[in-house]
Amino acid sequence: MTSRMPIGVLSLALLAALGWAVLSLPLRPAGLTAASLAKLPESGVTNPVTAVLLNYRGYDTLLEIGVLLLAIVAVWSLRRGEWPASHLHDRPLLMPLLRVVLPVLLLAAGYLLWIGAFAPGGAFQGGALLGGAIVLVMLGGLARRALAFERLLRAGLVLGVIVFAAVCAVTMLLTGGLLQFPAGTGGTWIMVIESAALVSIGLTLGLLYFGGRPNAHHA
Amino acid sequence: MILQIFDGLLLLVIVVLAWRSLNDRDVFRAVISFIALGLLIAVAWVRLRAPDVALAEAAVGSGLTGALILSALVRMRRRERAATATRGEAPT
């Protein structure tokens, strides 16, 4: 018990410091809300969150997609994946469920991608749905042959980063600034980036569930 | 008034679920608590008027992370069972 005392004191001190920091914040911070809303018509989208993620702070999002790619590279380097032990005939309800749910999930992923320009949604949310669909397919032990196309999977995994970087390069040639879209075309560039990101995010999240590199023997 | 009560209950259940997902002796129950925690945090994000974060939290924080942890749990148990099986066969 005595060895826990210093840790407890430290935790309390940290809590006090954090509490003091929060309490000393101004009650109504000026923030960047007004500035970002004022520039919204120029950003190419009408959803302020998407405008921040892909226009004002596009660099952060590029790095985030890179982090996802690093995660799947790390998992693939560590081990080979394995299929869930049970098979479809052990789960009589899974297949009828998949028949209904998979098309809805794919449709919803596309819808979230599209609606992200105007309302809550976007590539990450849509990608998560796509990833969920891939997890369901794996749970059913379906599409085992798809994992044999490892090169195609790799291409899908890096697509988001490559397209994002390509858009960076092209727009830099056009405007001279990193991720500065030519006036009036922001919406198009954002949709191009988000479409590619959707594929990569969905594949990454889905294949993370597989837990390793595709194994040639299981194909 | 009703919304305040709802928010209060929401916060309370979130704290309880967080505690249970850390301290439940049954690991499976702890995982289920964690998944439920993610869903309720998504509701909290909606109450904070951040539906974008709520969508991401529900899909990634609760759904996919939950699936990942569950599959890790299954693998862990399989390995434990294999370990006890070989230990039982070994002559001592």
Coordinates of C-alpha atoms in Angstrom, one line a residue:
Chain A
M1 CA 0.0 0.0 0.0
T2 CA 2.8 2.4 0.9
S3 CA 4.2 2.2 -2.6
R4 CA 0.9 3.4 -4.0
M5 CA 1.0 6.6 -1.9
P6 CA 3.4 8.6 -4.1
I7 CA 1.4 7.6 -7.2
G8 CA -1.8 8.7 -5.5
V9 CA -0.3 12.0 -4.5
L10 CA 1.0 12.5 -8.1
S11 CA -2.4 11.7 -9.5
L12 CA -4.2 14.2 -7.2
A13 CA -1.6 16.8 -8.1
L14 CA -2.2 16.1 -11.8
L15 CA -6.0 16.3 -11.2
A16 CA -5.6 19.6 -9.4
A17 CA -3.4 21.0 -12.2
L18 CA -5.8 19.9 -14.9
G19 CA -8.8 21.3 -12.9
W20 CA -7.0 24.6 -12.5
A21 CA -6.2 24.7 -16.2
V22 CA -9.8 24.0 -17.2
L23 CA -11.3 26.5 -14.7
S24 CA -8.9 29.2 -15.8
L25 CA -10.0 29.0 -19.4
P26 CA -12.1 31.9 -20.6
L27 CA -15.8 31.1 -20.4
R28 CA -16.5 32.2 -23.9
P29 CA -13.3 31.8 -26.0
A30 CA -13.1 33.8 -29.1
G31 CA -11.8 30.7 -31.0
L32 CA -11.7 30.3 -34.8
T33 CA -15.4 29.6 -35.2
A34 CA -16.3 32.9 -36.8
A35 CA -13.2 32.9 -39.0
S36 CA -13.8 29.4 -40.3
L37 CA -17.6 30.0 -40.9
A38 CA -16.8 33.2 -42.7
K39 CA -14.5 31.4 -45.2
L40 CA -17.0 28.4 -45.6
P41 CA -18.3 29.5 -49.0
E42 CA -14.8 29.5 -50.4
S43 CA -14.0 26.0 -49.0
G44 CA -16.1 24.1 -51.6
V45 CA -18.2 22.3 -49.0
T46 CA -21.0 23.5 -46.7
N47 CA -20.3 21.2 -43.8
P48 CA -17.9 23.1 -41.5
V49 CA -16.3 19.9 -40.1
T50 CA -15.4 18.7 -43.6
A51 CA -14.1 22.1 -44.5
V52 CA -11.7 22.0 -41.5
L53 CA -10.7 18.4 -42.1
L54 CA -10.0 18.6 -45.8
N55 CA -9.5 22.2 -46.6
Y56 CA -8.2 24.4 -43.7
R57 CA -6.4 21.5 -42.0
G58 CA -6.0 19.0 -44.9
Y59 CA -2.4 18.3 -43.8
D60 CA -3.6 16.8 -40.5
T61 CA -6.0 14.5 -42.4
L62 CA -3.2 13.4 -44.8
L63 CA -1.1 12.4 -41.8
E64 CA -4.0 10.6 -40.2
I65 CA -4.5 8.5 -43.3
G66 CA -0.8 7.8 -43.2
V67 CA -1.1 6.6 -39.6
L68 CA -3.8 4.1 -40.6
L69 CA -1.5 2.8 -43.4
L70 CA 1.3 2.5 -40.9
A71 CA -1.0 0.5 -38.5
I72 CA -1.9 -2.1 -41.2
V73 CA 1.8 -2.3 -42.3
A74 CA 2.8 -3.0 -38.7
V75 CA 0.2 -5.7 -38.3
W76 CA 1.1 -7.3 -41.5
S77 CA 4.7 -7.3 -40.6
L78 CA 4.1 -9.1 -37.3
R79 CA 2.1 -12.1 -38.3
R80 CA 0.0 -13.9 -40.8
G81 CA -3.8 -13.6 -40.4
E82 CA -6.2 -16.4 -39.6
W83 CA -9.8 -17.1 -40.4
P84 CA -12.3 -17.3 -37.6
A85 CA -12.6 -20.9 -36.4
S86 CA -16.3 -21.3 -37.0
H87 CA -17.8 -21.7 -40.4
L88 CA -20.9 -20.6 -42.1
H89 CA -22.9 -23.8 -41.4
D90 CA -22.3 -23.2 -37.6
R91 CA -24.2 -19.9 -38.0
P92 CA -27.4 -20.4 -39.9
L93 CA -28.6 -16.9 -39.3
L94 CA -25.4 -15.1 -40.5
M95 CA -25.9 -15.6 -44.3
P96 CA -29.5 -14.3 -44.4
L97 CA -28.4 -11.3 -42.2
L98 CA -25.4 -10.6 -44.6
R99 CA -27.8 -10.7 -47.6
V100 CA -29.8 -7.8 -46.1
V101 CA -27.1 -5.9 -44.2
L102 CA -24.2 -5.9 -46.7
P103 CA -26.0 -3.9 -49.5
V104 CA -27.3 -1.5 -46.9
L105 CA -23.8 -1.0 -45.4
L106 CA -22.3 -0.3 -48.8
L107 CA -25.0 2.1 -49.8
A108 CA -24.7 3.9 -46.4
A109 CA -20.9 4.1 -46.8
G110 CA -21.4 5.8 -50.2
Y111 CA -24.1 8.0 -48.8
L112 CA -22.0 9.1 -45.9
L113 CA -19.1 9.9 -48.2
W114 CA -21.4 12.1 -50.4
I115 CA -23.4 13.8 -47.6
G116 CA -20.1 14.7 -45.9
A117 CA -19.9 17.8 -48.0
F118 CA -23.2 19.2 -46.7
A119 CA -23.9 17.5 -43.3
P120 CA -22.2 15.2 -40.8
G121 CA -20.5 12.3 -42.5
G122 CA -17.4 11.9 -44.6
A123 CA -14.7 9.4 -45.6
F124 CA -13.9 8.2 -42.0
Q125 CA -17.4 7.5 -41.1
G126 CA -18.2 5.9 -44.5
G127 CA -14.9 4.0 -44.3
A128 CA -15.8 2.6 -40.9
L129 CA -19.0 1.2 -42.3
L130 CA -17.1 -0.3 -45.2
G131 CA -14.7 -1.8 -42.7
G132 CA -17.6 -3.2 -40.8
A133 CA -18.9 -4.8 -44.0
I134 CA -15.6 -6.4 -44.6
V135 CA -15.5 -7.7 -41.0
L136 CA -18.9 -9.3 -41.5
V137 CA -17.8 -10.9 -44.8
M138 CA -14.8 -12.4 -42.9
L139 CA -17.0 -13.6 -40.0
G140 CA -19.0 -15.5 -42.6
G141 CA -15.7 -16.9 -44.0
L142 CA -16.8 -15.6 -47.4
A143 CA -14.7 -14.2 -50.2
R144 CA -11.6 -16.2 -49.1
R145 CA -10.2 -16.0 -52.6
A146 CA -10.2 -12.2 -52.5
L147 CA -7.3 -12.3 -50.0
A148 CA -5.2 -14.1 -52.7
F149 CA -5.0 -10.8 -54.6
E150 CA -2.5 -9.4 -52.2
R151 CA -1.2 -6.9 -54.7
L152 CA -4.7 -5.5 -55.3
L153 CA -5.3 -5.3 -51.6
R154 CA -2.0 -3.4 -51.1
A155 CA -3.0 -1.0 -53.9
G156 CA -6.3 -0.4 -52.2
L157 CA -4.6 0.2 -48.8
V158 CA -2.2 2.8 -50.2
L159 CA -4.7 4.4 -52.6
G160 CA -5.8 7.1 -50.1
V161 CA -2.3 8.3 -49.3
I162 CA -1.3 8.2 -52.9
V163 CA -4.3 10.1 -54.2
F164 CA -4.0 12.6 -51.4
A165 CA -0.3 13.2 -52.1
A166 CA -1.1 13.5 -55.8
V167 CA -3.7 16.1 -55.2
C168 CA -1.2 17.9 -53.0
A169 CA 1.3 17.9 -55.9
V170 CA -1.2 18.9 -58.6
T171 CA -2.7 21.7 -56.5
M172 CA 0.7 22.9 -55.5
L173 CA 1.6 23.2 -59.2
L174 CA -1.6 25.1 -59.9
T175 CA -1.6 27.5 -56.9
G176 CA 1.9 27.3 -55.4
G177 CA 0.7 26.4 -51.9
L178 CA 0.5 23.1 -50.2
L179 CA -3.1 21.9 -50.2
Q180 CA -4.3 25.3 -51.5
F181 CA -7.1 24.4 -54.0
P182 CA -7.7 26.7 -57.0
A183 CA -10.6 29.0 -56.3
G184 CA -14.0 27.5 -56.8
T185 CA -12.7 23.9 -57.2
G186 CA -12.3 23.0 -53.6
G187 CA -15.4 20.7 -53.6
T188 CA -14.2 18.6 -56.4
W189 CA -10.7 18.1 -55.0
I190 CA -12.2 17.2 -51.6
M191 CA -14.5 14.6 -53.1
V192 CA -11.6 13.0 -55.0
I193 CA -9.5 12.8 -51.9
E194 CA -12.4 11.5 -49.8
S195 CA -13.4 8.8 -52.3
A196 CA -9.9 7.4 -52.4
A197 CA -9.6 7.7 -48.6
L198 CA -12.9 5.9 -48.2
V199 CA -11.5 2.8 -50.0
S200 CA -8.3 2.8 -48.0
I201 CA -9.9 3.4 -44.6
G202 CA -12.5 0.7 -45.2
L203 CA -9.9 -1.8 -46.3
T204 CA -7.5 -0.9 -43.5
L205 CA -10.1 -1.2 -40.8
G206 CA -11.6 -4.4 -42.3
L207 CA -8.2 -6.1 -42.8
L208 CA -7.0 -5.1 -39.3
Y209 CA -9.7 -7.5 -38.1
F210 CA -8.0 -10.3 -40.1
G211 CA -5.1 -9.8 -37.8
G212 CA -2.2 -10.2 -40.1
R213 CA -0.9 -10.7 -43.7
P214 CA -3.1 -12.8 -46.0
N215 CA -1.9 -16.4 -45.9
A216 CA -1.4 -18.0 -49.3
H217 CA -2.4 -21.4 -47.9
H218 CA -5.9 -20.2 -46.9
A219 CA -6.7 -18.8 -50.4
Chain B
M1 CA -35.7 19.3 -17.2
I2 CA -36.2 15.8 -18.8
L3 CA -33.0 16.4 -20.9
Q4 CA -31.1 17.3 -17.8
I5 CA -32.1 14.1 -16.1
F6 CA -31.2 12.2 -19.3
D7 CA -27.8 13.8 -19.4
G8 CA -27.2 13.0 -15.7
L9 CA -28.2 9.4 -16.2
L10 CA -26.0 9.2 -19.3
L11 CA -23.0 10.5 -17.5
L12 CA -23.6 8.2 -14.5
V13 CA -23.9 5.1 -16.8
I14 CA -20.8 6.1 -18.8
V15 CA -18.7 6.2 -15.6
V16 CA -20.2 2.9 -14.3
L17 CA -19.5 1.2 -17.6
A18 CA -16.0 2.6 -17.8
W19 CA -15.3 1.3 -14.3
R20 CA -16.8 -2.1 -15.1
S21 CA -14.9 -2.5 -18.4
L22 CA -11.7 -2.0 -16.4
N23 CA -12.6 -4.0 -13.3
D24 CA -14.9 -6.8 -14.2
R25 CA -13.4 -10.1 -13.3
D26 CA -15.1 -11.8 -16.3
V27 CA -13.1 -10.4 -19.3
F28 CA -15.9 -11.1 -21.7
R29 CA -18.3 -9.0 -19.7
A30 CA -15.7 -6.3 -19.5
V31 CA -15.5 -6.2 -23.3
I32 CA -19.2 -6.0 -23.6
S33 CA -19.2 -3.1 -21.1
F34 CA -16.6 -1.4 -23.3
I35 CA -18.7 -1.8 -26.4
A36 CA -21.8 -0.4 -24.6
L37 CA -19.6 2.4 -23.2
G38 CA -18.6 3.3 -26.8
L39 CA -22.3 3.5 -27.9
L40 CA -23.2 5.7 -24.9
I41 CA -20.2 8.0 -25.5
A42 CA -21.6 8.3 -29.1
V43 CA -24.9 9.4 -27.6
A44 CA -23.0 11.9 -25.4
W45 CA -21.3 13.3 -28.5
V46 CA -24.8 13.8 -30.1
R47 CA -25.9 15.6 -26.9
L48 CA -22.8 17.8 -27.3
R49 CA -24.0 18.6 -30.8
A50 CA -21.0 16.9 -32.4
P51 CA -22.7 14.3 -34.7
D52 CA -19.6 13.9 -36.8
V53 CA -17.6 12.6 -33.8
A54 CA -20.7 10.6 -32.7
L55 CA -20.7 8.7 -36.0
A56 CA -17.0 8.0 -35.8
E57 CA -17.2 6.9 -32.2
A58 CA -20.1 4.6 -32.8
A59 CA -18.5 3.0 -35.9
V60 CA -14.9 2.9 -34.9
G61 CA -14.8 3.2 -31.1
S62 CA -17.6 0.8 -30.4
G63 CA -18.1 -1.4 -33.5
L64 CA -14.7 -2.1 -35.0
T65 CA -12.7 -1.8 -31.8
G66 CA -15.2 -4.1 -30.1
A67 CA -14.8 -6.6 -32.9
L68 CA -11.0 -6.4 -32.7
I69 CA -11.0 -6.9 -28.9
L70 CA -13.5 -9.8 -29.1
S71 CA -11.4 -11.6 -31.7
A72 CA -8.3 -11.0 -29.6
L73 CA -10.2 -12.4 -26.6
V74 CA -11.1 -15.6 -28.6
R75 CA -7.4 -16.0 -29.6
M76 CA -6.2 -15.5 -26.1
R77 CA -8.6 -18.1 -24.7
R78 CA -7.7 -20.6 -27.5
R79 CA -4.0 -20.2 -26.6
E80 CA -4.7 -20.6 -22.9
R81 CA -6.7 -23.8 -23.6
A82 CA -3.8 -25.2 -25.8
A83 CA -1.3 -24.4 -23.0
T84 CA -3.3 -26.1 -20.3
A85 CA -3.9 -29.1 -22.6
T86 CA -0.2 -29.7 -23.3
R87 CA 0.5 -29.2 -19.6
G88 CA -2.0 -31.9 -18.7
E89 CA -0.5 -34.4 -21.1
A90 CA 3.0 -33.9 -19.9
P91 CA 4.1 -36.6 -17.5
T92 CA 5.2 -35.2 -14.1

